[in-house]
Amino acid sequence: MSWVTAKLSQVATIERNSIAPDAITSGTTYVGLEHISSGGASLSPVQVEAGELSSNKFAFDANTILFGKLRPYLAKVVAPSVSGVCSTDILPIRPHGNLDKKFLLHFLLSPKQVAYVANRATGANLPRLSPKELAAMEIPLPPLEEQRRIAGILNATDALRRRRREVLALLDTLPGAIFAEMFGDVHETYTLKEAGTDFRYGTSSKSQDHGLPVLRIPNVVGGDVDLSEIKTVPLSAKEEARFALKDGDILLVRTNGNQAYVGRSAVFKREKVAAHEMADRTWSFASYLIRARLKEKELLPDFIQGFLSSAAGRKQLLASSKTSAGQFNINTEALGAIRVPKVAVPAQAAFVDRVAEIKNHRQQVLDHLSELENLFASLQTRAFAGEL
């Protein structure tokens, strides 16, 4: 099927209605790039007070699309349901009457268009897409009813993806809730330093296309080790011994721009990597992670990891984190000072068994989400090629 095409400037207006700081009143909705997730998966705007924002912003409303022009490869593009002001690194786009807003949203988020804008961004360290380049983008323009039909199909599939992500988020809260239920009234404690034999920062060697598998911040997700993207680093024999991971080692995120991510943890298990193509190699960990190695037989690593994910554990981790240059950090000394409930091994094992059930269910949901992601990508490609 062949459709006419048009430049974005012919079917939409890129609005840059500047609002001065003194014109922004208390209760105004504000959207910065930090409030839009990569891929447009979510929008979390904030309410600001008068005088809180110090520079000019752009106005937007529920009939616009917000397009993040800074680092456009992150695809920070969303359709807001409210009015407000946004960072000037975000361009509000108002579709004309012959262009459906949701059709345009899905088009801008399609992999082909994300690659298109990424290739046309300028600036080495902070690449930006100019409004002129965005306006010149060619967009397919089927009849309006066809646009709405396509958008409806993509909306339905996207809604399924979002529900799976919501389920994953809820499942990730369960281990902490179970820990509180089982051990919330335990008052006898010990420090992690007393429980551990080694706390160590990872390798600062840069990843290359050869070497040993290395776990990084993105691999510590949902209280588990995610193997979807594994990098490799070349290490000497001495470094290999120093940074080698053993079964039961706990990995913790020690630095991040988002304080909520500091202290995020997972337990390394050989069985977890057994099916990976690099399973027979020594696995290591990167410098933004801390490896905590516990005394054998006295403590179960999954029990400690469960505590660190609980509300009580998170409270201590956040209190121990320090900020510097916009980054939150926790060091090995602060980590070792965290106090853990003293619980008998059988009770630890009972908790670990319950969490294992949750993780099995989480993996099933994750597998289903992966299938939906593949389906959605296929539908996107077909949709804008006129094959849907």
GROMACS .gro file of C-alpha atoms in nm:
model
  388
    1MET     CA    1   0.000   0.000   0.000
    2SER     CA    2   0.139   0.339  -0.091
    3TRP     CA    3   0.064   0.644   0.119
    4VAL     CA    4   0.145   1.006   0.059
    5THR     CA    5   0.414   1.149   0.283
    6ALA     CA    6   0.457   1.495   0.427
    7LYS     CA    7   0.715   1.687   0.622
    8LEU     CA    8   0.630   1.710   0.989
    9SER     CA    9   0.611   2.089   0.954
   10GLN     CA   10   0.324   2.043   0.704
   11VAL     CA   11   0.109   1.834   0.938
   12ALA     CA   12   0.210   1.960   1.285
   13THR     CA   13   0.346   2.267   1.459
   14ILE     CA   14   0.656   2.258   1.678
   15GLU     CA   15   0.560   2.504   1.949
   16ARG     CA   16   0.810   2.705   2.148
   17ASN     CA   17   0.583   2.931   2.350
   18SER     CA   18   0.826   3.060   2.610
   19ILE     CA   19   0.701   3.111   2.966
   20ALA     CA   20   0.909   3.333   3.197
   21PRO     CA   21   0.984   3.200   3.548
   22ASP     CA   22   0.783   3.477   3.719
   23ALA     CA   23   0.474   3.375   3.518
   24ILE     CA   24   0.480   3.019   3.656
   25THR     CA   25   0.237   2.989   3.947
   26SER     CA   26   0.224   2.739   4.233
   27GLY     CA   27   0.067   2.408   4.135
   28THR     CA   28   0.187   2.425   3.774
   29THR     CA   29   0.273   2.088   3.620
   30TYR     CA   30   0.637   2.071   3.517
   31VAL     CA   31   0.803   1.812   3.292
   32GLY     CA   32   1.181   1.782   3.266
   33LEU     CA   33   1.368   1.519   3.069
   34GLU     CA   34   1.421   1.332   3.395
   35HIS     CA   35   1.044   1.286   3.421
   36ILE     CA   36   1.018   1.099   3.090
   37SER     CA   37   1.147   0.742   3.077
   38SER     CA   38   1.348   0.614   2.782
   39GLY     CA   39   1.126   0.481   2.507
   40GLY     CA   40   0.835   0.689   2.637
   41ALA     CA   41   0.726   0.410   2.871
   42SER     CA   42   0.616   0.651   3.143
   43LEU     CA   43   0.571   1.016   3.233
   44SER     CA   44   0.607   1.134   3.593
   45PRO     CA   45   0.554   1.512   3.601
   46VAL     CA   46   0.583   1.717   3.920
   47GLN     CA   47   0.397   2.013   4.066
   48VAL     CA   48   0.615   2.319   4.125
   49GLU     CA   49   0.583   2.624   4.348
   50ALA     CA   50   0.603   2.983   4.230
   51GLY     CA   51   0.968   3.085   4.204
   52GLU     CA   52   1.095   2.725   4.205
   53LEU     CA   53   1.195   2.728   3.837
   54SER     CA   54   1.469   2.973   3.746
   55SER     CA   55   1.465   2.977   3.364
   56ASN     CA   56   1.218   3.007   3.078
   57LYS     CA   57   1.011   2.701   2.992
   58PHE     CA   58   0.784   2.594   2.706
   59ALA     CA   59   0.407   2.566   2.746
   60PHE     CA   60   0.228   2.244   2.649
   61ASP     CA   61  -0.119   2.094   2.680
   62ALA     CA   62  -0.300   1.761   2.638
   63ASN     CA   63  -0.322   1.806   2.261
   64THR     CA   64   0.056   1.811   2.216
   65ILE     CA   65   0.332   1.552   2.211
   66LEU     CA   66   0.648   1.614   2.412
   67PHE     CA   67   0.967   1.530   2.221
   68GLY     CA   68   1.299   1.522   2.408
   69LYS     CA   69   1.555   1.678   2.173
   70LEU     CA   70   1.857   1.616   2.401
   71ARG     CA   71   2.007   1.272   2.340
   72PRO     CA   72   1.719   1.183   2.106
   73TYR     CA   73   1.842   0.822   2.088
   74LEU     CA   74   1.680   0.779   2.431
   75ALA     CA   75   1.338   0.829   2.265
   76LYS     CA   76   1.195   1.042   2.544
   77VAL     CA   77   0.865   1.105   2.365
   78VAL     CA   78   0.524   1.106   2.538
   79ALA     CA   79   0.167   1.223   2.493
   80PRO     CA   80   0.071   1.416   2.811
   81SER     CA   81  -0.286   1.417   2.941
   82VAL     CA   82  -0.246   1.751   3.123
   83SER     CA   83  -0.127   2.106   3.055
   84GLY     CA   84   0.186   2.260   3.201
   85VAL     CA   85   0.537   2.376   3.125
   86CYS     CA   86   0.840   2.177   3.018
   87SER     CA   87   1.216   2.208   2.988
   88THR     CA   88   1.339   2.382   2.674
   89ASP     CA   89   1.518   2.055   2.593
   90ILE     CA   90   1.168   1.923   2.520
   91LEU     CA   91   0.978   2.032   2.209
   92PRO     CA   92   0.595   2.036   2.222
   93ILE     CA   93   0.449   1.918   1.890
   94ARG     CA   94   0.085   2.000   1.806
   95PRO     CA   95  -0.062   1.780   1.528
   96HIS     CA   96  -0.290   1.943   1.274
   97GLY     CA   97  -0.639   1.814   1.197
   98ASN     CA   98  -0.520   1.561   0.940
   99LEU     CA   99  -0.275   1.389   1.180
  100ASP     CA  100  -0.383   1.171   1.472
  101LYS     CA  101  -0.184   1.240   1.789
  102LYS     CA  102  -0.137   0.876   1.888
  103PHE     CA  103  -0.039   0.782   1.532
  104LEU     CA  104   0.230   1.051   1.544
  105LEU     CA  105   0.344   0.933   1.889
  106HIS     CA  106   0.392   0.575   1.773
  107PHE     CA  107   0.567   0.693   1.459
  108LEU     CA  108   0.817   0.902   1.657
  109LEU     CA  109   0.883   0.607   1.891
  110SER     CA  110   0.933   0.351   1.613
  111PRO     CA  111   1.291   0.215   1.596
  112LYS     CA  112   1.342   0.349   1.244
  113GLN     CA  113   1.256   0.705   1.347
  114VAL     CA  114   1.458   0.688   1.669
  115ALA     CA  115   1.760   0.592   1.458
  116TYR     CA  116   1.676   0.870   1.212
  117VAL     CA  117   1.678   1.147   1.474
  118ALA     CA  118   1.982   1.002   1.650
  119ASN     CA  119   2.180   1.024   1.327
  120ARG     CA  120   2.081   1.387   1.277
  121ALA     CA  121   2.159   1.512   1.628
  122THR     CA  122   2.462   1.738   1.665
  123GLY     CA  123   2.704   1.784   1.955
  124ALA     CA  124   2.964   1.536   2.075
  125ASN     CA  125   2.891   1.521   2.448
  126LEU     CA  126   2.532   1.646   2.456
  127PRO     CA  127   2.381   1.565   2.116
  128ARG     CA  128   2.063   1.756   2.035
  129LEU     CA  129   1.818   1.744   1.748
  130SER     CA  130   1.740   2.089   1.611
  131PRO     CA  131   1.374   2.191   1.563
  132LYS     CA  132   1.460   2.245   1.195
  133GLU     CA  133   1.570   1.882   1.155
  134LEU     CA  134   1.261   1.759   1.339
  135ALA     CA  135   1.034   1.974   1.119
  136ALA     CA  136   1.194   1.829   0.804
  137MET     CA  137   1.120   1.468   0.906
  138GLU     CA  138   0.907   1.283   0.650
  139ILE     CA  139   0.597   1.115   0.791
  140PRO     CA  140   0.355   0.876   0.615
  141LEU     CA  141   0.005   1.018   0.596
  142PRO     CA  142  -0.269   0.759   0.542
  143PRO     CA  143  -0.634   0.871   0.574
  144LEU     CA  144  -0.725   0.983   0.927
  145GLU     CA  145  -0.945   0.680   0.995
  146GLU     CA  146  -0.658   0.452   0.892
  147GLN     CA  147  -0.423   0.641   1.124
  148ARG     CA  148  -0.667   0.586   1.411
  149ARG     CA  149  -0.703   0.215   1.329
  150ILE     CA  150  -0.323   0.169   1.329
  151ALA     CA  151  -0.285   0.370   1.649
  152GLY     CA  152  -0.556   0.159   1.812
  153ILE     CA  153  -0.374  -0.166   1.735
  154LEU     CA  154  -0.044  -0.029   1.865
  155ASN     CA  155  -0.216   0.120   2.172
  156ALA     CA  156  -0.368  -0.218   2.261
  157THR     CA  157  -0.036  -0.402   2.232
  158ASP     CA  158   0.145  -0.127   2.419
  159ALA     CA  159  -0.114  -0.148   2.699
  160LEU     CA  160  -0.033  -0.518   2.740
  161ARG     CA  161   0.338  -0.431   2.767
  162ARG     CA  162   0.264  -0.168   3.029
  163ARG     CA  163   0.055  -0.410   3.236
  164ARG     CA  164   0.336  -0.664   3.234
  165ARG     CA  165   0.579  -0.395   3.350
  166GLU     CA  166   0.338  -0.301   3.629
  167VAL     CA  167   0.317  -0.665   3.738
  168LEU     CA  168   0.698  -0.685   3.742
  169ALA     CA  169   0.715  -0.370   3.955
  170LEU     CA  170   0.468  -0.519   4.204
  171LEU     CA  171   0.652  -0.851   4.215
  172ASP     CA  172   0.974  -0.663   4.290
  173THR     CA  173   0.816  -0.521   4.607
  174LEU     CA  174   0.704  -0.860   4.741
  175PRO     CA  175   1.037  -0.991   4.881
  176GLY     CA  176   1.075  -0.679   5.096
  177ALA     CA  177   0.715  -0.710   5.218
  178ILE     CA  178   0.764  -1.079   5.302
  179PHE     CA  179   1.085  -0.998   5.488
  180ALA     CA  180   0.901  -0.740   5.699
  181GLU     CA  181   0.620  -0.988   5.767
  182MET     CA  182   0.857  -1.266   5.876
  183PHE     CA  183   1.128  -1.070   6.060
  184GLY     CA  184   0.987  -0.727   6.137
  185ASP     CA  185   0.980  -0.798   6.511
  186VAL     CA  186   1.338  -0.932   6.535
  187HIS     CA  187   1.547  -0.691   6.746
  188GLU     CA  188   1.879  -0.872   6.780
  189THR     CA  189   2.113  -0.759   6.501
  190TYR     CA  190   2.470  -0.773   6.372
  191THR     CA  191   2.658  -0.564   6.117
  192LEU     CA  192   2.725  -0.671   5.761
  193LYS     CA  193   3.095  -0.637   5.841
  194GLU     CA  194   3.053  -0.900   6.111
  195ALA     CA  195   2.862  -1.117   5.862
  196GLY     CA  196   3.105  -1.077   5.572
  197THR     CA  197   3.458  -1.176   5.486
  198ASP     CA  198   3.519  -0.939   5.196
  199PHE     CA  199   3.379  -0.611   5.056
  200ARG     CA  200   3.537  -0.503   4.729
  201TYR     CA  201   3.489  -0.256   4.444
  202GLY     CA  202   3.494  -0.397   4.091
  203THR     CA  203   3.728  -0.349   3.799
  204SER     CA  204   3.761  -0.010   3.632
  205SER     CA  205   3.892  -0.165   3.309
  206LYS     CA  206   3.698  -0.056   3.002
  207SER     CA  207   3.486  -0.314   2.826
  208GLN     CA  208   3.617  -0.445   2.494
  209ASP     CA  209   3.514  -0.705   2.238
  210HIS     CA  210   3.719  -0.972   2.413
  211GLY     CA  211   3.799  -1.084   2.766
  212LEU     CA  212   3.596  -1.207   3.061
  213PRO     CA  213   3.224  -1.147   3.118
  214VAL     CA  214   3.167  -0.851   3.351
  215LEU     CA  215   2.847  -0.763   3.538
  216ARG     CA  216   2.754  -0.393   3.549
  217ILE     CA  217   2.478  -0.175   3.695
  218PRO     CA  218   2.226  -0.270   3.419
  219ASN     CA  219   2.275  -0.637   3.509
  220VAL     CA  220   2.151  -0.588   3.866
  221VAL     CA  221   1.775  -0.562   3.823
  222GLY     CA  222   1.471  -0.680   4.019
  223GLY     CA  223   1.681  -0.841   4.289
  224ASP     CA  224   1.842  -1.072   4.033
  225VAL     CA  225   2.118  -1.087   3.772
  226ASP     CA  226   1.998  -0.992   3.424
  227LEU     CA  227   2.204  -1.158   3.149
  228SER     CA  228   2.040  -0.985   2.850
  229GLU     CA  229   2.345  -0.766   2.777
  230ILE     CA  230   2.684  -0.890   2.895
  231LYS     CA  231   3.004  -0.697   2.823
  232THR     CA  232   3.358  -0.834   2.839
  233VAL     CA  233   3.680  -0.691   2.986
  234PRO     CA  234   4.041  -0.805   2.942
  235LEU     CA  235   4.194  -0.883   3.284
  236SER     CA  236   4.536  -1.004   3.389
  237ALA     CA  237   4.563  -1.326   3.588
  238LYS     CA  238   4.603  -1.120   3.908
  239GLU     CA  239   4.300  -0.907   3.826
  240GLU     CA  240   4.098  -1.213   3.735
  241ALA     CA  241   4.161  -1.361   4.079
  242ARG     CA  242   4.084  -1.028   4.248
  243PHE     CA  243   3.753  -0.964   4.072
  244ALA     CA  244   3.629  -1.322   4.026
  245LEU     CA  245   3.273  -1.390   4.135
  246LYS     CA  246   3.188  -1.695   4.343
  247ASP     CA  247   2.853  -1.859   4.393
  248GLY     CA  248   2.666  -1.661   4.660
  249ASP     CA  249   2.848  -1.329   4.617
  250ILE     CA  250   2.616  -1.031   4.664
  251LEU     CA  251   2.651  -0.747   4.415
  252LEU     CA  252   2.536  -0.397   4.513
  253VAL     CA  253   2.509  -0.080   4.307
  254ARG     CA  254   2.737   0.169   4.483
  255THR     CA  255   2.682   0.485   4.274
  256ASN     CA  256   2.402   0.632   4.066
  257GLY     CA  257   2.244   0.963   3.976
  258ASN     CA  258   1.916   0.828   4.114
  259GLN     CA  259   1.939   0.767   4.489
  260ALA     CA  260   1.669   0.501   4.469
  261TYR     CA  261   1.907   0.282   4.266
  262VAL     CA  262   2.194   0.300   4.515
  263GLY     CA  263   2.219  -0.029   4.706
  264ARG     CA  264   2.015  -0.221   4.449
  265SER     CA  265   2.141  -0.577   4.485
  266ALA     CA  266   2.147  -0.930   4.345
  267VAL     CA  267   2.309  -1.262   4.429
  268PHE     CA  268   2.549  -1.415   4.176
  269LYS     CA  269   2.478  -1.783   4.114
  270ARG     CA  270   2.661  -2.019   3.884
  271GLU     CA  271   2.337  -2.192   3.795
  272LYS     CA  272   2.205  -1.859   3.670
  273VAL     CA  273   2.482  -1.825   3.410
  274ALA     CA  274   2.504  -2.198   3.327
  275ALA     CA  275   2.320  -2.158   2.997
  276HIS     CA  276   2.516  -1.850   2.889
  277GLU     CA  277   2.770  -1.887   2.608
  278MET     CA  278   3.045  -1.766   2.845
  279ALA     CA  279   2.937  -1.988   3.133
  280ASP     CA  280   3.273  -2.165   3.155
  281ARG     CA  281   3.471  -1.841   3.201
  282THR     CA  282   3.548  -1.648   3.517
  283TRP     CA  283   3.278  -1.386   3.576
  284SER     CA  284   3.382  -1.047   3.713
  285PHE     CA  285   3.214  -0.721   3.814
  286ALA     CA  286   3.257  -0.353   3.729
  287SER     CA  287   3.372  -0.065   3.946
  288TYR     CA  288   3.027   0.084   4.010
  289LEU     CA  289   2.936  -0.235   4.195
  290ILE     CA  290   3.045  -0.365   4.535
  291ARG     CA  291   3.094  -0.737   4.593
  292ALA     CA  292   2.998  -0.858   4.939
  293ARG     CA  293   3.116  -1.207   5.031
  294LEU     CA  294   2.961  -1.366   5.341
  295LYS     CA  295   3.076  -1.620   5.597
  296GLU     CA  296   2.978  -1.963   5.476
  297LYS     CA  297   2.712  -2.171   5.655
  298GLU     CA  298   2.616  -1.890   5.895
  299LEU     CA  299   2.423  -1.677   5.647
  300LEU     CA  300   2.228  -1.731   5.328
  301PRO     CA  301   2.311  -1.470   5.064
  302ASP     CA  302   1.949  -1.454   4.946
  303PHE     CA  303   1.841  -1.371   5.301
  304ILE     CA  304   2.085  -1.078   5.319
  305GLN     CA  305   1.982  -0.962   4.972
  306GLY     CA  306   1.618  -0.981   5.080
  307PHE     CA  307   1.691  -0.765   5.382
  308LEU     CA  308   1.874  -0.508   5.170
  309SER     CA  309   1.564  -0.490   4.947
  310SER     CA  310   1.324  -0.450   5.240
  311ALA     CA  311   1.202  -0.115   5.369
  312ALA     CA  312   1.429  -0.143   5.675
  313GLY     CA  313   1.732  -0.230   5.463
  314ARG     CA  314   1.661   0.041   5.205
  315LYS     CA  315   1.625   0.298   5.484
  316GLN     CA  316   1.974   0.219   5.611
  317LEU     CA  317   2.122   0.214   5.260
  318LEU     CA  318   1.974   0.551   5.170
  319ALA     CA  319   2.082   0.703   5.501
  320SER     CA  320   2.437   0.580   5.438
  321SER     CA  321   2.458   0.716   5.081
  322LYS     CA  322   2.634   1.046   5.018
  323THR     CA  323   2.598   1.283   4.725
  324SER     CA  324   2.877   1.434   4.517
  325ALA     CA  325   2.858   1.605   4.177
  326GLY     CA  326   2.501   1.488   4.126
  327GLN     CA  327   2.585   1.124   4.207
  328PHE     CA  328   2.477   0.929   4.514
  329ASN     CA  329   2.733   0.687   4.653
  330ILE     CA  330   2.775   0.427   4.924
  331ASN     CA  331   3.119   0.296   5.021
  332THR     CA  332   3.231  -0.035   5.167
  333GLU     CA  333   3.271   0.111   5.515
  334ALA     CA  334   2.913   0.241   5.524
  335LEU     CA  335   2.787  -0.086   5.379
  336GLY     CA  336   2.968  -0.286   5.645
  337ALA     CA  337   2.803  -0.077   5.919
  338ILE     CA  338   2.448  -0.169   5.813
  339ARG     CA  339   2.274  -0.379   6.076
  340VAL     CA  340   2.090  -0.699   5.982
  341PRO     CA  341   1.836  -0.894   6.191
  342LYS     CA  342   1.989  -1.201   6.353
  343VAL     CA  343   1.783  -1.498   6.233
  344ALA     CA  344   1.841  -1.874   6.253
  345VAL     CA  345   1.940  -2.047   5.930
  346PRO     CA  346   1.613  -2.251   5.901
  347ALA     CA  347   1.411  -1.928   5.915
  348GLN     CA  348   1.643  -1.773   5.656
  349ALA     CA  349   1.585  -2.077   5.433
  350ALA     CA  350   1.206  -2.046   5.467
  351PHE     CA  351   1.227  -1.685   5.347
  352VAL     CA  352   1.454  -1.781   5.057
  353ASP     CA  353   1.207  -2.049   4.944
  354ARG     CA  354   0.921  -1.801   4.936
  355VAL     CA  355   1.127  -1.551   4.738
  356ALA     CA  356   1.229  -1.825   4.492
  357GLU     CA  357   0.862  -1.879   4.408
  358ILE     CA  358   0.824  -1.507   4.339
  359LYS     CA  359   1.133  -1.502   4.118
  360ASN     CA  360   1.005  -1.799   3.917
  361HIS     CA  361   0.679  -1.616   3.858
  362ARG     CA  362   0.870  -1.299   3.774
  363GLN     CA  363   1.069  -1.485   3.509
  364GLN     CA  364   0.746  -1.610   3.350
  365VAL     CA  365   0.612  -1.253   3.335
  366LEU     CA  366   0.947  -1.134   3.198
  367ASP     CA  367   0.938  -1.399   2.924
  368HIS     CA  368   0.586  -1.294   2.828
  369LEU     CA  369   0.694  -0.930   2.823
  370SER     CA  370   0.980  -1.020   2.590
  371GLU     CA  371   0.732  -1.185   2.352
  372LEU     CA  372   0.515  -0.872   2.362
  373GLU     CA  373   0.817  -0.650   2.296
  374ASN     CA  374   0.900  -0.853   1.985
  375LEU     CA  375   0.538  -0.845   1.871
  376PHE     CA  376   0.516  -0.468   1.925
  377ALA     CA  377   0.839  -0.406   1.730
  378SER     CA  378   0.704  -0.617   1.442
  379LEU     CA  379   0.373  -0.430   1.443
  380GLN     CA  380   0.554  -0.095   1.443
  381THR     CA  381   0.759  -0.191   1.139
  382ARG     CA  382   0.456  -0.318   0.951
  383ALA     CA  383   0.233  -0.030   1.058
  384PHE     CA  384   0.441   0.246   0.903
  385ALA     CA  385   0.521   0.041   0.593
  386GLY     CA  386   0.148   0.018   0.519
  387GLU     CA  387   0.137  -0.356   0.589
  388LEU     CA  388  -0.080  -0.366   0.901
   0.00000   0.00000   0.00000
